[in-house]
Amino acid sequence: MLVSNLEFLPGRKVVRHLGLVQGSSVRSKHVGRDIAASFKNFFGGELRGYTELLSDSREEATSRMLEQATSLGANAVLNVRYSTSSIAAGAAEIFVYGTAVELAEDVVTDV
Amino acid sequence: MFSLVIQAGIVVSLLVLGYLFGSFAERRHYKKIREREAKGTGLPVIASRYPPQDQRYHQHLVTGSTVVASDYFKNFLAGLVNIFGGRVTPFESLLDRARREAVLRMKDRARELGAAYVFNIKFDTTRIATGRLAAMEVLAYGTAMVPMDKALGLRSALSDDDVLQPGPVHAV
């Protein structure tokens, strides 16, 4: 499956548009992490636990989107966008969406 | 009276500790950012939706992200600035660091793929709030343009999951 946030690929033809595909994931960290993070908040610096949490969450949202694209028979998702919102203390929603398309077969199909 | 003194003492010591640790962390982070930026000049990141047409490229979505926390001193300063209004410089530098770090992580990922450019870079900034905690997440993402010959060589090495892997996490 080819995933890109551009709208077209030079030299590749879009055969079919399959519409919007999306995936989302809401996750929160266990209390221990939150406490550790609040200590870090006195001294500044990266909150590694949260960085990991959000990138895992983003991975999950993306794989849900790709599942949907696969079930539609797409071989690429173009114009992908991410959006993040913090919905409650310690929980964030990751949302990813894009356009599922079918590209004409080529020398390199999808990596 | 005595408890007031103790309370004031706690606040002052937190301010001092926040200032010392916070400014140390910030200086160290900026030094690392500058070093890595100087090393990575060979991979341009371009905020354009239109990919280059000079040769054939394979496209691959790459992301980089970081969550940064403010420190007690910065929060205090920001509170002061808030009274009179104006530029909140302590938070400006915090977000600048986070954004540059996210771009560097994204570029690391693109470099692993053998990309020549990263196109259509987008940023997503969110406040991650847990109680009193003020932390910001910055995500940078874009499309790595991998020249076709390199993409063919990489084809066996890459899998579907590769799209989703975040960039390597670097020490901050």
Short mmCIF file of C-alpha atoms in Angstrom, two decimals:
data_model
loop_
_atom_site.label_atom_id
_atom_site.label_comp_id
_atom_site.label_asym_id
_atom_site.label_seq_id
_atom_site.Cartn_x
_atom_site.Cartn_y
_atom_site.Cartn_z
CA MET A 1 0.00 0.00 0.00
CA LEU A 2 1.39 3.34 -1.04
CA VAL A 3 0.71 6.12 1.46
CA SER A 4 1.46 9.72 0.60
CA ASN A 5 0.33 13.20 1.53
CA LEU A 6 0.72 14.46 -2.02
CA GLU A 7 -2.26 14.52 -4.34
CA PHE A 8 -0.77 12.74 -7.31
CA LEU A 9 2.23 10.76 -8.41
CA PRO A 10 4.00 11.91 -11.55
CA GLY A 11 3.89 9.11 -14.11
CA ARG A 12 1.25 7.05 -12.27
CA LYS A 13 -2.35 7.10 -13.35
CA VAL A 14 -5.25 7.01 -10.90
CA VAL A 15 -7.65 4.43 -12.35
CA ARG A 16 -10.39 4.69 -9.73
CA HIS A 17 -11.26 6.99 -6.85
CA LEU A 18 -12.60 4.98 -3.92
CA GLY A 19 -13.49 7.83 -1.59
CA LEU A 20 -12.47 8.88 1.89
CA VAL A 21 -10.84 6.40 4.24
CA GLN A 22 -10.18 7.18 7.87
CA GLY A 23 -8.85 5.71 11.08
CA SER A 24 -8.80 6.94 14.63
CA SER A 25 -7.51 5.93 18.01
CA VAL A 26 -7.96 7.31 21.52
CA ARG A 27 -5.37 6.31 24.09
CA SER A 28 -4.26 7.34 27.52
CA LYS A 29 -1.29 6.53 29.71
CA HIS A 30 -1.49 4.76 33.04
CA VAL A 31 -1.36 6.90 36.17
CA GLY A 32 2.29 6.10 36.95
CA ARG A 33 3.37 7.66 33.69
CA ASP A 34 1.25 10.72 34.37
CA ILE A 35 2.88 11.19 37.76
CA ALA A 36 6.36 10.78 36.28
CA ALA A 37 5.43 13.29 33.60
CA SER A 38 4.17 15.84 36.12
CA PHE A 39 7.55 15.71 37.89
CA LYS A 40 9.26 16.33 34.59
CA ASN A 41 7.03 19.33 34.18
CA PHE A 42 8.93 21.15 36.92
CA PHE A 43 12.23 20.84 35.10
CA GLY A 44 11.27 20.75 31.44
CA GLY A 45 12.42 18.38 28.73
CA GLU A 46 10.93 15.73 26.52
CA LEU A 47 8.17 13.51 27.87
CA ARG A 48 9.36 10.35 26.17
CA GLY A 49 6.47 8.24 27.45
CA TYR A 50 3.97 10.53 25.76
CA THR A 51 5.99 10.71 22.56
CA GLU A 52 5.87 6.91 22.36
CA LEU A 53 2.20 6.76 23.35
CA LEU A 54 1.17 9.17 20.63
CA SER A 55 3.28 7.59 17.93
CA ASP A 56 1.91 4.12 18.81
CA SER A 57 -1.55 5.58 18.70
CA ARG A 58 -0.83 7.18 15.33
CA GLU A 59 0.43 3.85 14.04
CA GLU A 60 -2.80 2.18 15.14
CA ALA A 61 -4.98 4.86 13.53
CA THR A 62 -3.00 4.56 10.30
CA SER A 63 -3.33 0.79 10.20
CA ARG A 64 -7.10 1.11 10.67
CA MET A 65 -7.20 3.51 7.75
CA LEU A 66 -5.14 1.11 5.63
CA GLU A 67 -7.44 -1.79 6.56
CA GLN A 68 -10.37 0.20 5.27
CA ALA A 69 -8.48 1.09 2.09
CA THR A 70 -7.55 -2.56 1.51
CA SER A 71 -11.16 -3.67 1.91
CA LEU A 72 -12.17 -1.17 -0.76
CA GLY A 73 -9.62 -2.67 -3.12
CA ALA A 74 -7.31 0.36 -3.11
CA ASN A 75 -3.59 0.11 -3.68
CA ALA A 76 -2.74 3.64 -2.52
CA VAL A 77 -3.96 6.30 -0.11
CA LEU A 78 -3.21 9.83 -1.22
CA ASN A 79 -3.47 13.25 0.41
CA VAL A 80 -3.17 11.85 3.93
CA ARG A 81 -3.69 14.24 6.86
CA TYR A 82 -3.23 13.77 10.59
CA SER A 83 -5.14 15.54 13.27
CA THR A 84 -4.69 15.33 17.04
CA SER A 85 -6.95 16.59 19.78
CA SER A 86 -6.65 16.24 23.50
CA ILE A 87 -10.12 15.24 24.62
CA ALA A 88 -9.64 14.72 28.36
CA ALA A 89 -6.87 14.84 30.93
CA GLY A 90 -4.23 12.41 29.71
CA ALA A 91 -6.14 11.16 26.68
CA ALA A 92 -5.67 12.19 23.09
CA GLU A 93 -7.47 11.29 19.92
CA ILE A 94 -5.47 10.72 16.80
CA PHE A 95 -7.34 10.92 13.55
CA VAL A 96 -5.96 10.16 10.12
CA TYR A 97 -7.73 10.41 6.80
CA GLY A 98 -6.99 10.27 3.13
CA THR A 99 -8.31 9.39 -0.30
CA ALA A 100 -8.24 5.74 -1.32
CA VAL A 101 -7.39 5.26 -4.98
CA GLU A 102 -6.48 2.53 -7.35
CA LEU A 103 -3.31 3.27 -9.29
CA ALA A 104 -2.44 1.65 -12.59
CA GLU A 105 0.20 -1.05 -12.24
CA ASP A 106 3.74 0.12 -12.85
CA VAL A 107 7.39 -0.94 -12.70
CA VAL A 108 7.43 -0.41 -8.98
CA THR A 109 3.93 -0.97 -7.69
CA ASP A 110 3.72 -0.42 -4.00
CA VAL A 111 6.62 -0.91 -1.70
CA MET B 1 3.34 33.19 59.48
CA PHE B 2 5.81 30.34 59.65
CA SER B 3 3.81 28.23 57.19
CA LEU B 4 3.71 31.21 54.81
CA VAL B 5 7.50 31.37 54.85
CA ILE B 6 7.69 27.64 54.13
CA GLN B 7 5.24 27.95 51.26
CA ALA B 8 7.17 30.86 49.78
CA GLY B 9 10.38 28.88 50.24
CA ILE B 10 8.95 25.95 48.27
CA VAL B 11 7.86 28.21 45.42
CA VAL B 12 11.21 30.00 45.29
CA SER B 13 13.20 26.75 45.33
CA LEU B 14 11.00 25.30 42.59
CA LEU B 15 11.58 28.44 40.55
CA VAL B 16 15.34 28.20 41.04
CA LEU B 17 15.42 24.46 40.26
CA GLY B 18 13.12 24.95 37.27
CA TYR B 19 15.35 27.73 35.97
CA LEU B 20 18.59 25.78 36.47
CA PHE B 21 17.41 22.45 35.05
CA GLY B 22 15.18 24.03 32.41
CA SER B 23 17.79 26.37 30.96
CA PHE B 24 20.43 23.63 31.10
CA ALA B 25 18.12 21.25 29.19
CA GLU B 26 17.24 23.98 26.70
CA ARG B 27 20.86 24.91 25.97
CA ARG B 28 21.81 21.26 25.55
CA HIS B 29 18.85 20.60 23.29
CA TYR B 30 19.60 23.63 21.09
CA LYS B 31 23.22 22.53 20.77
CA LYS B 32 22.15 19.06 19.61
CA ILE B 33 19.56 20.50 17.23
CA ARG B 34 22.12 22.81 15.61
CA GLU B 35 24.63 19.99 15.23
CA ARG B 36 22.10 17.67 13.62
CA GLU B 37 20.73 20.42 11.38
CA ALA B 38 24.25 21.24 10.16
CA LYS B 39 24.82 17.55 9.36
CA GLY B 40 21.54 17.08 7.52
CA THR B 41 21.68 19.86 4.93
CA GLY B 42 21.72 17.35 2.03
CA LEU B 43 18.03 16.50 2.34
CA PRO B 44 15.79 19.46 1.52
CA VAL B 45 12.37 19.61 3.10
CA ILE B 46 9.97 21.48 0.84
CA ALA B 47 6.52 22.81 1.68
CA SER B 48 5.08 22.31 -1.78
CA ARG B 49 2.25 20.10 -2.93
CA TYR B 50 3.77 19.64 -6.37
CA PRO B 51 6.36 16.87 -6.58
CA PRO B 52 9.46 17.22 -8.80
CA GLN B 53 9.12 15.86 -12.32
CA ASP B 54 12.82 15.62 -13.25
CA GLN B 55 12.87 11.87 -12.69
CA ARG B 56 10.66 9.10 -11.32
CA TYR B 57 10.26 8.94 -7.57
CA HIS B 58 8.66 6.54 -5.18
CA GLN B 59 6.56 8.25 -2.49
CA HIS B 60 6.57 7.26 1.14
CA LEU B 61 4.87 8.98 4.09
CA VAL B 62 7.33 9.85 6.87
CA THR B 63 6.57 11.27 10.32
CA GLY B 64 8.48 12.64 13.27
CA SER B 65 7.08 13.76 16.58
CA THR B 66 8.01 14.87 20.06
CA VAL B 67 6.24 15.84 23.28
CA VAL B 68 7.90 18.62 25.23
CA ALA B 69 7.10 19.85 28.72
CA SER B 70 7.57 23.34 29.99
CA ASP B 71 9.37 23.90 33.31
CA TYR B 72 8.23 25.65 36.48
CA PHE B 73 10.23 28.79 35.75
CA LYS B 74 8.90 29.13 32.20
CA ASN B 75 5.34 28.70 33.48
CA PHE B 76 5.94 31.42 36.07
CA LEU B 77 7.42 33.82 33.49
CA ALA B 78 4.57 33.13 31.10
CA GLY B 79 2.14 33.92 33.90
CA LEU B 80 3.85 37.27 34.44
CA VAL B 81 3.81 38.13 30.72
CA ASN B 82 0.13 37.23 30.66
CA ILE B 83 -0.67 40.06 33.04
CA PHE B 84 0.72 42.75 30.72
CA GLY B 85 0.42 40.93 27.42
CA GLY B 86 3.10 40.62 24.78
CA ARG B 87 5.43 37.99 23.42
CA VAL B 88 5.64 34.90 25.57
CA THR B 89 9.26 34.15 24.68
CA PRO B 90 9.70 31.20 27.08
CA PHE B 91 7.02 29.27 25.22
CA GLU B 92 8.22 30.45 21.81
CA SER B 93 11.58 28.80 22.34
CA LEU B 94 9.91 25.66 23.71
CA LEU B 95 7.78 25.23 20.59
CA ASP B 96 10.66 26.15 18.31
CA ARG B 97 12.72 23.35 19.85
CA ALA B 98 9.88 20.86 19.55
CA ARG B 99 9.21 21.73 15.94
CA ARG B 100 12.84 21.51 14.88
CA GLU B 101 13.21 18.22 16.75
CA ALA B 102 10.15 16.78 14.99
CA VAL B 103 11.51 17.82 11.58
CA LEU B 104 14.89 16.28 12.38
CA ARG B 105 13.26 12.97 13.35
CA MET B 106 11.18 13.00 10.19
CA LYS B 107 14.32 13.65 8.12
CA ASP B 108 16.15 10.79 9.83
CA ARG B 109 13.38 8.47 8.72
CA ALA B 110 13.46 9.86 5.17
CA ARG B 111 17.24 9.47 5.02
CA GLU B 112 16.93 5.80 6.00
CA LEU B 113 14.69 5.32 2.97
CA GLY B 114 17.22 7.00 0.68
CA ALA B 115 14.99 9.97 -0.05
CA ALA B 116 16.18 12.92 -2.13
CA TYR B 117 13.49 15.30 -0.85
CA VAL B 118 10.65 15.50 1.60
CA PHE B 119 7.64 17.20 0.04
CA ASN B 120 4.48 18.78 1.39
CA ILE B 121 5.54 19.04 5.01
CA LYS B 122 2.68 19.60 7.44
CA PHE B 123 2.74 20.37 11.15
CA ASP B 124 0.23 19.40 13.79
CA THR B 125 0.54 20.91 17.27
CA THR B 126 -1.60 19.80 20.21
CA ARG B 127 -1.70 20.58 23.88
CA ILE B 128 -1.55 17.35 25.86
CA ALA B 129 -3.09 18.28 29.17
CA THR B 130 -3.00 16.15 32.30
CA GLY B 131 -4.11 18.20 35.26
CA ARG B 132 -1.58 20.97 35.86
CA LEU B 133 0.74 19.51 33.28
CA ALA B 134 1.33 21.71 30.25
CA ALA B 135 2.91 19.69 27.49
CA MET B 136 2.81 20.13 23.75
CA GLU B 137 3.02 17.53 21.06
CA VAL B 138 4.43 18.54 17.70
CA LEU B 139 4.07 16.23 14.72
CA ALA B 140 5.82 16.84 11.42
CA TYR B 141 4.93 14.72 8.41
CA GLY B 142 5.57 14.76 4.73
CA THR B 143 6.17 12.64 1.68
CA ALA B 144 9.67 11.27 1.19
CA MET B 145 10.57 11.22 -2.49
CA VAL B 146 12.80 8.23 -3.11
CA PRO B 147 14.44 8.08 -6.57
CA MET B 148 13.16 5.01 -8.44
CA ASP B 149 16.50 3.19 -8.66
CA LYS B 150 16.92 3.45 -4.90
CA ALA B 151 13.29 2.48 -4.36
CA LEU B 152 13.79 -0.71 -6.42
CA GLY B 153 16.78 -1.64 -4.29
CA LEU B 154 14.80 -0.95 -1.13
CA ARG B 155 11.74 -2.82 -2.25
CA SER B 156 12.67 -6.10 -0.60
CA ALA B 157 13.85 -4.35 2.54
CA LEU B 158 10.61 -2.42 3.01
CA SER B 159 7.27 -3.79 4.06
CA ASP B 160 3.81 -2.34 4.51
CA ASP B 161 4.53 -1.75 8.16
CA ASP B 162 7.41 0.54 7.32
CA VAL B 163 4.99 3.29 6.47
CA LEU B 164 3.85 3.32 10.04
CA GLN B 165 7.13 3.12 11.91
CA PRO B 166 8.02 6.38 13.63
CA GLY B 167 11.52 7.74 13.21
CA PRO B 168 14.23 6.67 15.62
CA VAL B 169 14.05 8.37 19.00
CA HIS B 170 17.15 10.41 19.74
CA ALA B 171 18.48 11.44 23.10
CA VAL B 172 17.41 14.97 23.90
#
